[in-house]
Amino acid sequence: MLMARIAGTGSYVPEKVISNHDLERMVETTDDWITTRTGIRERRVSTGESTTEMAVKAGRMALRSAGISPSEIDLVVVGTVTPDLVFPSTACLVQSALSMRGGIPAFDVAAACSGFIYALDVADRYIRSGTSKKALVIGVDVFSRIIDWNDRTTCILFGDGAGAVVVVASNGREGILSSHIHSDGTYWELLYTPGAIRHSPFERGEQRDHYLLMKGNETFKLAVRSMEEAVKEVLQHNGLSPEDISLFIPHQANIRIINAIKERLNLPEEKVFVNIKKYGNTSAGSIPLALDEAVRGGLIGRGDIVVMASFGGGLTWGSTAIRW
Ligand code: UT7
């Protein structure tokens, strides 16, 4: 059976570190509050690097680790909600920056923190249908641009980051077993960015702020519930149980969300990958950045079952199971 196998991974974070102590000097908060409520100690922020530049760095690294040249890629999908431009898409800019072939499909998927799981789902389906053979899939966000750095309820949570995978068609047993994506737009007001697009002079209404708004408590509860359900769905679909998971890579939004899911699924600590301490929530970058760190740290071996689950604005959520 045709499968989509992950042939290489890559990631990138900007150099500038903003610690909780730095934030103490910017808003009324404490390192202790942030650490105990979120598990985050520091995050990276771009000091001028664009979404495209970050995506290109992660993508180039994934291509190198797969041993595949950019000219072989026949599909580019980028999960992001912080593109540099309204259009063209980040995927087109990446295609150009990496000198990929002209004529291949390249497009973005907007699913906030679920952007990578959505993008990977698309690539998996393109590959399993025989339409594509070698895809570059990237999750990237630069939330530092849409965060109100005076709002202590949101600025402590997010950071910038990118991650990428090269997915290739394969006839073996290894690859993406299945992925499942969901959304429920009735919850859109829990987490959103009101006004990156300005009103025209012909419209009524005030220009809106472009900062991210979030109802943290409600989002928290839905995050736990939907990610738990998404993991159960992907396990059930493949006849697996939580004990079969070699490594669980959850979206890194809040350590308390991750711990709640870990307990509900009865997963041991060592099977849950966590790097939120260093990066905070990097939105669509979160899961591929964690995946790349897990691969490079030697935590994933051939035949392992890797399960990933995400949750984000939309609301969107989803899961993927991979036999490595
Ligand atoms: O990808 C999905 C993205 N979104 C999320 O994952 C968000 C999910 N939600 C969360 O992570 C949590 O709800 C937060 C970390 C945002 C907030 O934690 P919480 O434990 O739900 O705190 P809370 O909102 O209930 O606030 C508790 C108290 C409040 O004070 P009072 O009303 O009890 O006096 C807040 O004003 O903590 C206060 N507070 C802060 N204090 C110090 C809120 N933010 C801060 C802060 N520093 N940064």
CSV table of C-alpha atoms and ligand atoms in Angstrom, one decimal:
chain,number,residue,atom,x,y,z
A,1,MET,CA,0.0,0.0,0.0
A,2,LEU,CA,1.2,3.5,-0.8
A,3,MET,CA,2.3,5.3,2.4
A,4,ALA,CA,3.6,8.8,3.1
A,5,ARG,CA,6.9,8.3,5.0
A,6,ILE,CA,8.8,11.0,6.9
A,7,ALA,CA,12.2,11.1,5.3
A,8,GLY,CA,13.7,14.1,7.1
A,9,THR,CA,13.0,16.7,9.7
A,10,GLY,CA,14.3,20.2,10.4
A,11,SER,CA,13.6,23.2,12.6
A,12,TYR,CA,14.6,26.8,13.3
A,13,VAL,CA,14.1,29.3,16.1
A,14,PRO,CA,15.4,32.9,16.1
A,15,GLU,CA,18.4,33.6,18.3
A,16,LYS,CA,16.8,36.2,20.6
A,17,VAL,CA,15.7,34.8,23.9
A,18,ILE,CA,13.0,36.5,26.1
A,19,SER,CA,13.0,35.0,29.5
A,20,ASN,CA,10.3,35.2,32.1
A,21,HIS,CA,12.5,37.7,34.0
A,22,ASP,CA,12.6,39.9,30.9
A,23,LEU,CA,8.8,39.8,30.9
A,24,GLU,CA,8.7,40.8,34.6
A,25,ARG,CA,10.2,44.1,33.4
A,26,MET,CA,7.5,44.5,30.7
A,27,VAL,CA,4.2,43.5,32.4
A,28,GLU,CA,3.0,42.8,35.9
A,29,THR,CA,3.9,39.2,36.2
A,30,THR,CA,6.5,36.9,37.9
A,31,ASP,CA,8.7,34.1,36.7
A,32,ASP,CA,7.0,31.9,39.4
A,33,TRP,CA,3.5,32.6,38.0
A,34,ILE,CA,4.5,31.9,34.4
A,35,THR,CA,6.5,28.7,35.3
A,36,THR,CA,3.8,27.2,37.6
A,37,ARG,CA,0.8,28.1,35.3
A,38,THR,CA,2.4,27.3,32.0
A,39,GLY,CA,5.7,25.5,32.3
A,40,ILE,CA,7.4,28.1,30.1
A,41,ARG,CA,10.7,29.7,31.2
A,42,GLU,CA,11.7,31.4,28.0
A,43,ARG,CA,10.7,31.9,24.4
A,44,ARG,CA,12.4,33.0,21.1
A,45,VAL,CA,11.4,36.1,19.2
A,46,SER,CA,12.3,37.3,15.7
A,47,THR,CA,14.2,40.5,15.6
A,48,GLY,CA,13.5,41.0,11.9
A,49,GLU,CA,13.6,37.5,10.4
A,50,SER,CA,10.5,36.9,8.4
A,51,THR,CA,8.1,34.0,8.5
A,52,THR,CA,9.5,32.9,5.1
A,53,GLU,CA,13.1,33.1,6.2
A,54,MET,CA,12.4,30.9,9.2
A,55,ALA,CA,10.4,28.5,7.1
A,56,VAL,CA,13.2,28.3,4.5
A,57,LYS,CA,15.8,27.5,7.2
A,58,ALA,CA,13.7,24.7,8.7
A,59,GLY,CA,12.8,23.4,5.2
A,60,ARG,CA,16.4,23.4,4.0
A,61,MET,CA,17.4,21.4,7.1
A,62,ALA,CA,14.6,18.9,6.5
A,63,LEU,CA,15.7,18.5,2.9
A,64,ARG,CA,19.3,18.0,3.9
A,65,SER,CA,18.4,15.3,6.5
A,66,ALA,CA,16.3,13.5,3.9
A,67,GLY,CA,19.1,13.7,1.3
A,68,ILE,CA,16.7,15.2,-1.2
A,69,SER,CA,17.3,18.2,-3.4
A,70,PRO,CA,14.8,21.0,-3.6
A,71,SER,CA,14.4,20.3,-7.3
A,72,GLU,CA,12.9,16.9,-6.5
A,73,ILE,CA,10.0,18.3,-4.4
A,74,ASP,CA,6.6,18.2,-6.1
A,75,LEU,CA,4.4,19.7,-3.4
A,76,VAL,CA,4.9,22.5,-0.7
A,77,VAL,CA,2.3,22.9,2.0
A,78,VAL,CA,2.9,25.5,4.8
A,79,GLY,CA,0.8,25.8,7.9
A,80,THR,CA,0.9,29.4,9.1
A,81,VAL,CA,-1.4,32.2,10.3
A,82,THR,CA,1.4,34.8,10.3
A,83,PRO,CA,2.4,35.0,6.7
A,84,ASP,CA,4.7,37.9,5.6
A,85,LEU,CA,2.2,39.0,3.0
A,86,VAL,CA,-1.5,38.5,2.4
A,87,PHE,CA,-0.5,37.0,-0.8
A,88,PRO,CA,1.5,35.3,-2.4
A,89,SER,CA,1.4,32.5,0.1
A,90,THR,CA,4.4,31.6,2.3
A,91,ALA,CA,4.6,28.3,0.4
A,92,CYS,CA,5.2,30.2,-2.9
A,93,LEU,CA,7.9,32.4,-1.3
A,94,VAL,CA,9.6,29.2,0.1
A,95,GLN,CA,9.4,27.6,-3.4
A,96,SER,CA,11.2,30.6,-4.8
A,97,ALA,CA,13.7,30.9,-2.1
A,98,LEU,CA,14.7,27.3,-2.3
A,99,SER,CA,14.8,27.3,-6.1
A,100,MET,CA,12.3,24.6,-6.4
A,101,ARG,CA,10.8,23.6,-9.7
A,102,GLY,CA,8.2,25.9,-11.2
A,103,GLY,CA,4.7,24.5,-11.8
A,104,ILE,CA,4.4,22.4,-8.6
A,105,PRO,CA,1.5,23.1,-6.2
A,106,ALA,CA,2.5,25.3,-3.3
A,107,PHE,CA,0.0,26.7,-0.8
A,108,ASP,CA,-0.6,27.7,2.8
A,109,VAL,CA,-3.1,26.2,5.3
A,110,ALA,CA,-4.5,28.5,8.0
A,111,ALA,CA,-5.4,26.4,11.1
A,112,ALA,CA,-3.5,28.4,13.8
A,113,CYS,CA,-1.7,26.0,16.2
A,114,SER,CA,-3.1,23.0,14.2
A,115,GLY,CA,-1.4,24.3,11.0
A,116,PHE,CA,1.2,21.6,10.8
A,117,ILE,CA,-1.2,18.7,11.5
A,118,TYR,CA,-3.5,20.1,8.9
A,119,ALA,CA,-0.6,20.6,6.4
A,120,LEU,CA,0.7,17.1,7.0
A,121,ASP,CA,-2.8,15.7,6.5
A,122,VAL,CA,-3.0,17.4,3.1
A,123,ALA,CA,0.4,16.1,2.1
A,124,ASP,CA,-0.4,12.6,3.3
A,125,ARG,CA,-3.6,12.5,1.1
A,126,TYR,CA,-1.7,13.9,-2.0
A,127,ILE,CA,0.9,11.2,-1.6
A,128,ARG,CA,-1.4,8.3,-0.9
A,129,SER,CA,-3.6,9.3,-3.9
A,130,GLY,CA,-0.5,9.1,-6.1
A,131,THR,CA,-0.6,12.8,-7.0
A,132,SER,CA,2.7,13.7,-5.2
A,133,LYS,CA,5.8,11.8,-4.5
A,134,LYS,CA,8.0,14.1,-2.4
A,135,ALA,CA,6.4,16.9,-0.3
A,136,LEU,CA,7.9,19.6,1.8
A,137,VAL,CA,5.6,20.3,4.8
A,138,ILE,CA,6.3,23.3,7.1
A,139,GLY,CA,4.7,24.7,10.2
A,140,VAL,CA,5.8,28.2,11.1
A,141,ASP,CA,4.5,31.2,13.0
A,142,VAL,CA,5.9,34.5,14.2
A,143,PHE,CA,3.4,35.3,16.9
A,144,SER,CA,5.6,38.0,18.3
A,145,ARG,CA,4.2,40.2,15.6
A,146,ILE,CA,0.5,39.7,16.6
A,147,ILE,CA,1.0,39.6,20.4
A,148,ASP,CA,0.1,42.7,22.5
A,149,TRP,CA,3.3,42.8,24.6
A,150,ASN,CA,1.4,44.9,27.2
A,151,ASP,CA,-1.1,42.1,27.8
A,152,ARG,CA,0.1,39.8,30.5
A,153,THR,CA,-2.6,37.2,29.8
A,154,THR,CA,-1.2,36.4,26.3
A,155,CYS,CA,2.3,37.7,25.9
A,156,ILE,CA,3.8,35.2,28.4
A,157,LEU,CA,2.5,32.2,26.3
A,158,PHE,CA,3.8,32.5,22.8
A,159,GLY,CA,7.1,32.5,20.9
A,160,ASP,CA,8.4,32.2,17.3
A,161,GLY,CA,9.5,29.0,15.6
A,162,ALA,CA,9.4,26.8,12.6
A,163,GLY,CA,9.6,23.1,11.8
A,164,ALA,CA,9.6,21.1,8.6
A,165,VAL,CA,9.4,17.5,7.3
A,166,VAL,CA,10.0,16.0,4.0
A,167,VAL,CA,7.4,13.3,3.2
A,168,VAL,CA,8.0,10.8,0.5
A,169,ALA,CA,5.8,8.1,-1.2
A,170,SER,CA,6.8,4.6,0.0
A,171,ASN,CA,5.6,1.1,-0.4
A,172,GLY,CA,6.9,-0.2,3.0
A,173,ARG,CA,5.1,-0.5,6.3
A,174,GLU,CA,6.5,2.8,7.7
A,175,GLY,CA,4.8,6.1,7.3
A,176,ILE,CA,1.7,8.0,8.3
A,177,LEU,CA,-0.9,5.5,9.5
A,178,SER,CA,-3.7,8.0,9.5
A,179,SER,CA,-4.5,11.6,10.4
A,180,HIS,CA,-7.7,13.2,11.5
A,181,ILE,CA,-8.4,16.9,11.4
A,182,HIS,CA,-11.4,18.8,12.8
A,183,SER,CA,-12.8,22.3,13.3
A,184,ASP,CA,-15.7,24.0,15.0
A,185,GLY,CA,-16.1,27.6,13.9
A,186,THR,CA,-18.8,28.3,16.6
A,187,TYR,CA,-15.9,28.7,19.0
A,188,TRP,CA,-14.0,31.2,16.8
A,189,GLU,CA,-14.1,34.0,19.4
A,190,LEU,CA,-12.1,32.0,22.0
A,191,LEU,CA,-8.9,32.7,20.2
A,192,TYR,CA,-8.5,35.1,17.3
A,193,THR,CA,-6.8,38.1,15.8
A,194,PRO,CA,-9.3,40.8,14.9
A,195,GLY,CA,-7.8,43.0,12.3
A,196,ALA,CA,-4.8,42.2,10.2
A,197,ILE,CA,-6.9,43.3,7.2
A,198,ARG,CA,-7.9,47.0,7.3
A,199,HIS,CA,-11.4,48.3,6.4
A,200,SER,CA,-11.7,50.0,3.1
A,201,PRO,CA,-13.0,53.6,3.0
A,202,PHE,CA,-16.3,52.3,1.7
A,203,GLU,CA,-17.0,50.2,4.8
A,204,ARG,CA,-18.5,51.3,8.1
A,205,GLY,CA,-16.7,50.4,11.2
A,206,GLU,CA,-13.5,51.3,13.0
A,207,GLN,CA,-10.1,50.0,12.2
A,208,ARG,CA,-9.5,47.0,14.4
A,209,ASP,CA,-6.5,46.2,16.5
A,210,HIS,CA,-4.3,43.4,15.1
A,211,TYR,CA,-3.4,41.8,18.4
A,212,LEU,CA,-4.3,38.3,19.3
A,213,LEU,CA,-7.3,37.9,21.8
A,214,MET,CA,-7.9,34.8,23.9
A,215,LYS,CA,-10.3,33.5,26.5
A,216,GLY,CA,-7.6,31.4,28.3
A,217,ASN,CA,-9.8,29.4,30.7
A,218,GLU,CA,-12.3,28.2,28.1
A,219,THR,CA,-9.6,27.5,25.6
A,220,PHE,CA,-7.7,25.5,28.2
A,221,LYS,CA,-10.7,23.2,28.9
A,222,LEU,CA,-11.5,22.6,25.2
A,223,ALA,CA,-7.8,22.0,24.4
A,224,VAL,CA,-7.6,19.1,26.9
A,225,ARG,CA,-10.9,17.6,25.8
A,226,SER,CA,-10.3,17.8,22.0
A,227,MET,CA,-6.7,16.7,22.1
A,228,GLU,CA,-7.6,13.7,24.3
A,229,GLU,CA,-10.4,12.8,21.8
A,230,ALA,CA,-8.1,13.3,18.8
A,231,VAL,CA,-5.5,10.9,20.3
A,232,LYS,CA,-8.2,8.3,21.1
A,233,GLU,CA,-9.6,8.6,17.5
A,234,VAL,CA,-6.2,8.0,15.8
A,235,LEU,CA,-5.5,5.1,18.1
A,236,GLN,CA,-8.9,3.5,17.6
A,237,HIS,CA,-8.7,4.0,13.8
A,238,ASN,CA,-5.5,2.0,13.7
A,239,GLY,CA,-6.4,-0.7,16.3
A,240,LEU,CA,-3.8,0.7,18.7
A,241,SER,CA,-4.0,1.4,22.5
A,242,PRO,CA,-2.1,4.1,24.5
A,243,GLU,CA,0.5,1.4,25.5
A,244,ASP,CA,1.4,1.1,21.8
A,245,ILE,CA,2.6,4.7,21.7
A,246,SER,CA,6.4,5.0,21.6
A,247,LEU,CA,6.4,8.8,21.7
A,248,PHE,CA,3.5,11.3,22.1
A,249,ILE,CA,4.2,14.7,20.7
A,250,PRO,CA,1.5,17.1,21.8
A,251,HIS,CA,1.1,20.7,20.8
A,252,GLN,CA,3.2,22.7,23.3
A,253,ALA,CA,0.6,25.2,24.6
A,254,ASN,CA,0.7,24.8,28.4
A,255,ILE,CA,2.4,22.1,30.5
A,256,ARG,CA,-0.8,21.7,32.5
A,257,ILE,CA,-2.7,20.9,29.3
A,258,ILE,CA,0.0,18.3,28.4
A,259,ASN,CA,-0.1,16.8,31.9
A,260,ALA,CA,-3.9,16.6,31.9
A,261,ILE,CA,-3.8,14.6,28.6
A,262,LYS,CA,-0.9,12.5,29.8
A,263,GLU,CA,-2.9,11.5,32.9
A,264,ARG,CA,-6.2,10.9,31.0
A,265,LEU,CA,-4.4,8.6,28.6
A,266,ASN,CA,-2.3,7.0,31.4
A,267,LEU,CA,1.0,7.7,29.5
A,268,PRO,CA,4.3,7.5,31.4
A,269,GLU,CA,6.3,10.7,31.6
A,270,GLU,CA,9.1,9.4,29.4
A,271,LYS,CA,6.7,8.8,26.5
A,272,VAL,CA,5.5,12.4,26.3
A,273,PHE,CA,7.8,14.9,24.5
A,274,VAL,CA,8.0,18.3,26.1
A,275,ASN,CA,10.1,21.3,25.2
A,276,ILE,CA,7.7,24.1,26.1
A,277,LYS,CA,10.1,25.3,28.8
A,278,LYS,CA,12.5,26.7,26.1
A,279,TYR,CA,10.1,28.0,23.4
A,280,GLY,CA,6.6,28.5,24.8
A,281,ASN,CA,3.7,28.1,22.3
A,282,THR,CA,5.1,28.5,18.8
A,283,SER,CA,1.7,27.8,17.2
A,284,ALA,CA,2.1,25.9,13.9
A,285,GLY,CA,5.8,25.6,14.6
A,286,SER,CA,5.3,23.8,17.8
A,287,ILE,CA,4.8,20.1,16.8
A,288,PRO,CA,7.4,19.9,13.9
A,289,LEU,CA,9.9,21.7,16.1
A,290,ALA,CA,9.3,19.1,18.9
A,291,LEU,CA,9.4,16.3,16.3
A,292,ASP,CA,12.8,17.5,14.9
A,293,GLU,CA,14.2,17.8,18.4
A,294,ALA,CA,13.0,14.3,19.3
A,295,VAL,CA,14.5,12.8,16.1
A,296,ARG,CA,17.8,14.6,16.6
A,297,GLY,CA,17.8,13.6,20.3
A,298,GLY,CA,17.6,9.9,19.2
A,299,LEU,CA,14.2,9.5,20.9
A,300,ILE,CA,12.6,7.9,17.8
A,301,GLY,CA,13.7,4.6,16.3
A,302,ARG,CA,12.6,2.6,13.3
A,303,GLY,CA,9.2,0.9,13.8
A,304,ASP,CA,8.2,3.3,16.7
A,305,ILE,CA,4.7,4.6,16.9
A,306,VAL,CA,4.7,8.4,17.1
A,307,VAL,CA,1.4,10.1,17.8
A,308,MET,CA,1.0,13.9,17.5
A,309,ALA,CA,-2.0,16.0,18.5
A,310,SER,CA,-2.8,19.6,18.1
A,311,PHE,CA,-5.3,22.2,19.1
A,312,GLY,CA,-5.7,25.9,18.1
A,313,GLY,CA,-7.8,28.9,17.1
A,314,GLY,CA,-10.7,28.2,14.8
A,315,LEU,CA,-11.3,26.1,16.8
A,316,THR,CA,-9.2,23.5,15.0
A,317,TRP,CA,-7.7,20.2,16.3
A,318,GLY,CA,-6.3,17.0,15.0
A,319,SER,CA,-4.0,14.0,15.4
A,320,THR,CA,-1.6,11.9,13.4
A,321,ALA,CA,-0.1,8.5,14.0
A,322,ILE,CA,3.2,7.5,12.3
A,323,ARG,CA,5.0,4.2,12.2
A,324,TRP,CA,8.6,5.5,12.0
B,1,UT7,O1,-2.8,26.8,21.1
B,1,UT7,C1,-3.8,27.1,22.0
B,1,UT7,C2,-3.4,28.5,22.6
B,1,UT7,N1,-4.0,28.8,23.8
B,1,UT7,C3,-3.9,28.1,25.0
B,1,UT7,O2,-3.4,27.1,25.1
B,1,UT7,C4,-4.4,28.8,26.2
B,1,UT7,C5,-4.9,27.9,27.2
B,1,UT7,N2,-5.0,28.6,28.5
B,1,UT7,C6,-4.0,28.7,29.4
B,1,UT7,O3,-2.9,28.3,29.1
B,1,UT7,C7,-4.3,29.4,30.7
B,1,UT7,O4,-5.7,29.6,30.8
B,1,UT7,C8,-3.5,30.7,30.9
B,1,UT7,C9,-2.0,30.4,31.1
B,1,UT7,C10,-3.7,31.6,29.8
B,1,UT7,C11,-4.0,31.4,32.2
B,1,UT7,O5,-3.8,30.5,33.3
B,1,UT7,P1,-5.0,30.2,34.3
B,1,UT7,O6,-4.5,29.3,35.4
B,1,UT7,O7,-6.2,29.8,33.6
B,1,UT7,O8,-5.2,31.7,35.0
B,1,UT7,P2,-6.5,32.6,35.0
B,1,UT7,O9,-6.7,33.2,33.6
B,1,UT7,O10,-7.6,31.9,35.7
B,1,UT7,O11,-6.0,33.8,35.9
B,1,UT7,C12,-5.7,33.6,37.3
B,1,UT7,C13,-5.2,34.9,37.9
B,1,UT7,C14,-6.1,36.1,37.6
B,1,UT7,O12,-6.1,36.9,38.7
B,1,UT7,P3,-7.3,36.9,39.7
B,1,UT7,O13,-8.5,37.3,38.9
B,1,UT7,O14,-7.4,35.5,40.3
B,1,UT7,O15,-7.0,38.0,40.7
B,1,UT7,C15,-5.3,36.7,36.4
B,1,UT7,O16,-5.5,38.1,36.4
B,1,UT7,O17,-3.9,35.2,37.4
B,1,UT7,C16,-3.9,36.5,36.9
B,1,UT7,N3,-2.9,36.5,35.7
B,1,UT7,C17,-1.6,36.7,35.9
B,1,UT7,N4,-0.9,36.9,37.0
B,1,UT7,C18,0.5,37.1,36.8
B,1,UT7,C19,-3.2,36.3,34.4
B,1,UT7,N5,-2.1,36.4,33.7
B,1,UT7,C20,-1.1,36.6,34.6
B,1,UT7,C21,0.3,36.8,34.5
B,1,UT7,N6,1.0,37.0,35.6
B,1,UT7,N7,1.0,36.7,33.3
